[in-house]
PDB file of C-alpha atoms in Angstrom:
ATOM      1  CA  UNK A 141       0.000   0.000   0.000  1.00 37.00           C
ATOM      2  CA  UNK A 142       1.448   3.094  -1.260  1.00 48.00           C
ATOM      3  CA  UNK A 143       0.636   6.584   0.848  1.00 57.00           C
ATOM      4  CA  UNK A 144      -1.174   8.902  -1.483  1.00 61.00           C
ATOM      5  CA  UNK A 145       0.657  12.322  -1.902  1.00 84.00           C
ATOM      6  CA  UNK A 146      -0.312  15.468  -0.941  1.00 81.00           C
ATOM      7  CA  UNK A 147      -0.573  17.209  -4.313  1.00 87.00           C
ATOM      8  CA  UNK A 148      -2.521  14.008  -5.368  1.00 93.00           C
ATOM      9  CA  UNK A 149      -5.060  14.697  -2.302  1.00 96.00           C
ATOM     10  CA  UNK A 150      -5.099  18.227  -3.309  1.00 96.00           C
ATOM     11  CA  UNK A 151      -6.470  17.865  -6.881  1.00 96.00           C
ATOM     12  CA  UNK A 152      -8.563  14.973  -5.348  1.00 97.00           C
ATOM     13  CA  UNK A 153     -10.268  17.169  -3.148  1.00 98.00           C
ATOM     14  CA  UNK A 154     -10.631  19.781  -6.397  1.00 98.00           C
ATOM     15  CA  UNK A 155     -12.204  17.216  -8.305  1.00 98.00           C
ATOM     16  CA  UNK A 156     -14.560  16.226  -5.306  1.00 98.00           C
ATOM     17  CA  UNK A 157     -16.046  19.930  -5.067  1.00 97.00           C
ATOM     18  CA  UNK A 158     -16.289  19.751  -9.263  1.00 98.00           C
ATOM     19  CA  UNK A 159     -18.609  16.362  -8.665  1.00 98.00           C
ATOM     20  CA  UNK A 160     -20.600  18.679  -6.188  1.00 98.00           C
ATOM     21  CA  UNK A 161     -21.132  21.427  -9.060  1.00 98.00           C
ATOM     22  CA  UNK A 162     -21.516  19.952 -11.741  1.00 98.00           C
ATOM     23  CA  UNK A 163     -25.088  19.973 -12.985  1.00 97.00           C
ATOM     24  CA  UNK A 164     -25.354  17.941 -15.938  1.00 97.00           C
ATOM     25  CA  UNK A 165     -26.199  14.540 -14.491  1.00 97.00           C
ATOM     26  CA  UNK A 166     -24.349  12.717 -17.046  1.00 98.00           C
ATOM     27  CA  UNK A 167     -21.248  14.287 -16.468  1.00 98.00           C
ATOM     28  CA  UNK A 168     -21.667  14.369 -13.121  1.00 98.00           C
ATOM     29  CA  UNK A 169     -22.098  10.621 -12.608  1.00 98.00           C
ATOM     30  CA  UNK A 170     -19.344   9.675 -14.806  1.00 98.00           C
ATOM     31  CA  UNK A 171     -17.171  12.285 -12.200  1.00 98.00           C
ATOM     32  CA  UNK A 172     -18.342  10.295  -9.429  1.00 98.00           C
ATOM     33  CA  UNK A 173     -17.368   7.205 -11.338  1.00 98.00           C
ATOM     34  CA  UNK A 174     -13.739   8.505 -11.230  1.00 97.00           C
ATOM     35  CA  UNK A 175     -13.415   9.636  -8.419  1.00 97.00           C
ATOM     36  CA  UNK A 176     -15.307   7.710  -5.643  1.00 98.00           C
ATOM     37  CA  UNK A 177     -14.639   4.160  -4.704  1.00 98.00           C
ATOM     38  CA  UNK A 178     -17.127   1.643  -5.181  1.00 96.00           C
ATOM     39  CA  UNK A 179     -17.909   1.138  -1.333  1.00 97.00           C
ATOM     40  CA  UNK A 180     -17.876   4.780  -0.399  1.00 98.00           C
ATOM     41  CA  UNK A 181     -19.595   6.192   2.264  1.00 98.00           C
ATOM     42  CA  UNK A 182     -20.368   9.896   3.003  1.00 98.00           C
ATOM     43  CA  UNK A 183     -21.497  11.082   6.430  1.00 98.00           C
ATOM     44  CA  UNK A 184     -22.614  14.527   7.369  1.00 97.00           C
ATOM     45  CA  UNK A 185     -25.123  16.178  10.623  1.00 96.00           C
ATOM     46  CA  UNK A 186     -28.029  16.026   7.707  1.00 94.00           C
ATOM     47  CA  UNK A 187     -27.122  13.015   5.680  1.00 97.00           C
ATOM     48  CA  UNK A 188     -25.147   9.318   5.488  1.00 98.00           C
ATOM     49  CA  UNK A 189     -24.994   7.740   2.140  1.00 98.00           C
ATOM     50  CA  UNK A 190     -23.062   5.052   0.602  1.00 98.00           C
ATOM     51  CA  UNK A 191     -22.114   3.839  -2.854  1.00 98.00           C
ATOM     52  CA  UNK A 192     -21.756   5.785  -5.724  1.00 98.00           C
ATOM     53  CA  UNK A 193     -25.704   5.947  -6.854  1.00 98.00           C
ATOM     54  CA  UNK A 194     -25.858   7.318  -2.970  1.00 98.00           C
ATOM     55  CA  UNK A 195     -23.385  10.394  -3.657  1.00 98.00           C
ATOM     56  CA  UNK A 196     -24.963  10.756  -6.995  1.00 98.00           C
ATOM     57  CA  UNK A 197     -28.334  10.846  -5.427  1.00 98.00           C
ATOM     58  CA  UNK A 198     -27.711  13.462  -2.311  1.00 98.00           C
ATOM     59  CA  UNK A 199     -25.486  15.765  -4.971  1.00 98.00           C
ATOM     60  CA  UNK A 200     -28.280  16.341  -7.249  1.00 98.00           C
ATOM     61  CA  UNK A 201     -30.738  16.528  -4.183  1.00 97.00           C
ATOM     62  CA  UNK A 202     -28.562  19.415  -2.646  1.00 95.00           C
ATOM     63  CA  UNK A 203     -27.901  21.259  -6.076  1.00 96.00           C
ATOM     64  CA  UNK A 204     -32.231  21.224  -6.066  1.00 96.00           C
ATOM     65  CA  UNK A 205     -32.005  22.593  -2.997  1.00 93.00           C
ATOM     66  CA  UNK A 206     -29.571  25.362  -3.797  1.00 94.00           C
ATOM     67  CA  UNK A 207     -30.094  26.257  -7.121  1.00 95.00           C
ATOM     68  CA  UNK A 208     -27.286  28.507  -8.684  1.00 94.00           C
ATOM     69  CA  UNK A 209     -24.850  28.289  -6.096  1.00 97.00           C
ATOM     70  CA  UNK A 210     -21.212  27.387  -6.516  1.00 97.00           C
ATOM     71  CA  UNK A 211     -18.525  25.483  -4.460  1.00 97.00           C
ATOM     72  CA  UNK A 212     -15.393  26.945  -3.654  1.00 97.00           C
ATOM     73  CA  UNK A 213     -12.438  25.076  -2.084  1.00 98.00           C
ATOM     74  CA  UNK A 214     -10.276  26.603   0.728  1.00 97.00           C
ATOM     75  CA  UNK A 215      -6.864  25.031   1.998  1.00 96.00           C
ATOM     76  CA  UNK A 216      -6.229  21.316   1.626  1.00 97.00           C
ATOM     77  CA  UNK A 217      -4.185  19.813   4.615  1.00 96.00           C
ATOM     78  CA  UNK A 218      -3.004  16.128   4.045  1.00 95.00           C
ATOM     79  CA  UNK A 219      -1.064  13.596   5.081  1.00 93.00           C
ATOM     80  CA  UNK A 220      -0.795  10.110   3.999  1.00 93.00           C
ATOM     81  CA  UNK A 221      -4.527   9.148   2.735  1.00 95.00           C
ATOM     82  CA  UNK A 222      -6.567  11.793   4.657  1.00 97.00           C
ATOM     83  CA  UNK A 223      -7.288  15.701   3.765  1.00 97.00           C
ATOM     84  CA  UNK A 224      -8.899  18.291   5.437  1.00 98.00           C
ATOM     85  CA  UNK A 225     -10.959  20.980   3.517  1.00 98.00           C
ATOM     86  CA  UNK A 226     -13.198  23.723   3.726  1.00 98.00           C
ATOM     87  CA  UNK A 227     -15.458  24.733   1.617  1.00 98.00           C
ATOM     88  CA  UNK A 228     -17.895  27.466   0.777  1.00 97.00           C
ATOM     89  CA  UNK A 229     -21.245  27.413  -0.996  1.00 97.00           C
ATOM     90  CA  UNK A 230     -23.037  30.741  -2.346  1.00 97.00           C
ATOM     91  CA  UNK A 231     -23.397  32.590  -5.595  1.00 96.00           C
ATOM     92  CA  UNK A 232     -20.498  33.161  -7.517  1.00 94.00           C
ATOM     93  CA  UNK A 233     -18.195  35.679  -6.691  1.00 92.00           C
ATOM     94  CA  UNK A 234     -20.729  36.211  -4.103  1.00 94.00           C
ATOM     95  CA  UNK A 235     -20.485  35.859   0.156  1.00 94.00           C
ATOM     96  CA  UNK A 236     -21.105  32.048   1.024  1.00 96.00           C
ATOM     97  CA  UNK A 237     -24.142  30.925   2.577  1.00 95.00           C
ATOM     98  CA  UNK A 238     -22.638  27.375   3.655  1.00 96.00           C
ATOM     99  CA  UNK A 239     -19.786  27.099   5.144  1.00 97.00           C
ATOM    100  CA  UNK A 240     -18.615  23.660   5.375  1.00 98.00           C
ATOM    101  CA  UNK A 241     -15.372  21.076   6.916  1.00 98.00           C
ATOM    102  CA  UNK A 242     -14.577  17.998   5.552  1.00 98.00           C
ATOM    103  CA  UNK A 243     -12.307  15.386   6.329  1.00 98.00           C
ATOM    104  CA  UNK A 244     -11.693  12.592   3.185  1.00 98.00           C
ATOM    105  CA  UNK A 245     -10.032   9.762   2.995  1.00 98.00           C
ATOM    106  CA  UNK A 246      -8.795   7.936  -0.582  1.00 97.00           C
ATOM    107  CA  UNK A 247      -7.306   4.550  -1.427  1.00 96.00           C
ATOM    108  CA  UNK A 248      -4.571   3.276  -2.563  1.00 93.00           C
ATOM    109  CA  UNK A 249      -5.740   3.935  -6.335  1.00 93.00           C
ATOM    110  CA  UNK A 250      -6.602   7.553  -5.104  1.00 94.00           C
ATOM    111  CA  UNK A 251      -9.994   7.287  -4.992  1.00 97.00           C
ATOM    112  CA  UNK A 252     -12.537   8.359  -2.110  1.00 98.00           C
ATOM    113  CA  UNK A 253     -13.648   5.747   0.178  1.00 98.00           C
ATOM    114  CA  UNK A 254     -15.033   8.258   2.792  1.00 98.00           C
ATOM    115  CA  UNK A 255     -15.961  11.622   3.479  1.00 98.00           C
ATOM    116  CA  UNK A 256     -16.757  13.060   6.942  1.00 98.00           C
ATOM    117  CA  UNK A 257     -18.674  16.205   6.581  1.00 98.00           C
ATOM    118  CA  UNK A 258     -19.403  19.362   9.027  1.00 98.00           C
ATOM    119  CA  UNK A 259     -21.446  22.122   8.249  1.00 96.00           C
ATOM    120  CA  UNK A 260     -19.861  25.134  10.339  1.00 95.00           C
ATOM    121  CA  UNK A 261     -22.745  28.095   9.079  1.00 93.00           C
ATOM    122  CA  UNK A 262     -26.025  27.167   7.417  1.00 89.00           C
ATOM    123  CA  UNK A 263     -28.907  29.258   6.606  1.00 82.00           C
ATOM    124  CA  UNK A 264     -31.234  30.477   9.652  1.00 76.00           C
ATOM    125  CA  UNK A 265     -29.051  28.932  12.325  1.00 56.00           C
TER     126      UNK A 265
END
């Protein structure tokens, strides 16, 4: 088992938060394909999914949800097979609504097997 690098974890990360905003369901599931493991599993306060069809699923459910708004990625600490992220969600170029932290972790081949989600600022709380 090889660690996965940091740069590799950065653009990993990247291409998660591209998954999240992409809205052409096509494109977006064959993003997902790429980049998620098989057995993934993402965990958040308002959501645990697994599987790819699972991501898929609560992606397009949250894009519904939030119409128009855009994911932007803050700093990317990592180490071995685990980075750290924020992340910000609001219009573009605009002041974030979301603010979120999450913690993934890839395999081997670099893909995500797990993502550990907090949601520091939501709407109306």
């Amino acid at each position: 088992m090889t660690e996965t690098r940091t740069t590799d974890l950065q653009q990993l990360a990247e291409r998660y938060l591209a998954a999240w905003n992409e809205t052409d369901p096509a494109a977006r599931r064959k993003l997902i394909d790429e980049v998620w493991a098989g057995d993934c599993r993402y965990t958040d306060p308002l959501a645990a999914v697994t599987g790819r069809e699972g991501v898929d699923a609560l992606i397009g459910a949250a894009q519904a949800q939030f119409p128009g708004l855009v994911f932007t990625l803050g700093p990317v600490d990592a180490h071995h097979d685990i980075a750290r992220f924020t992340w910000n969600l609001g219009p573009a170029g605009g002041e974030a609504l979301v603010v979120g932290f999450d913690v993934l972790v890839a395999d081997p081949e670099g893909r995500i097997t797990a993502v550990h989600g907090f949601l520091d600022r939501v709407p109306g709380a």
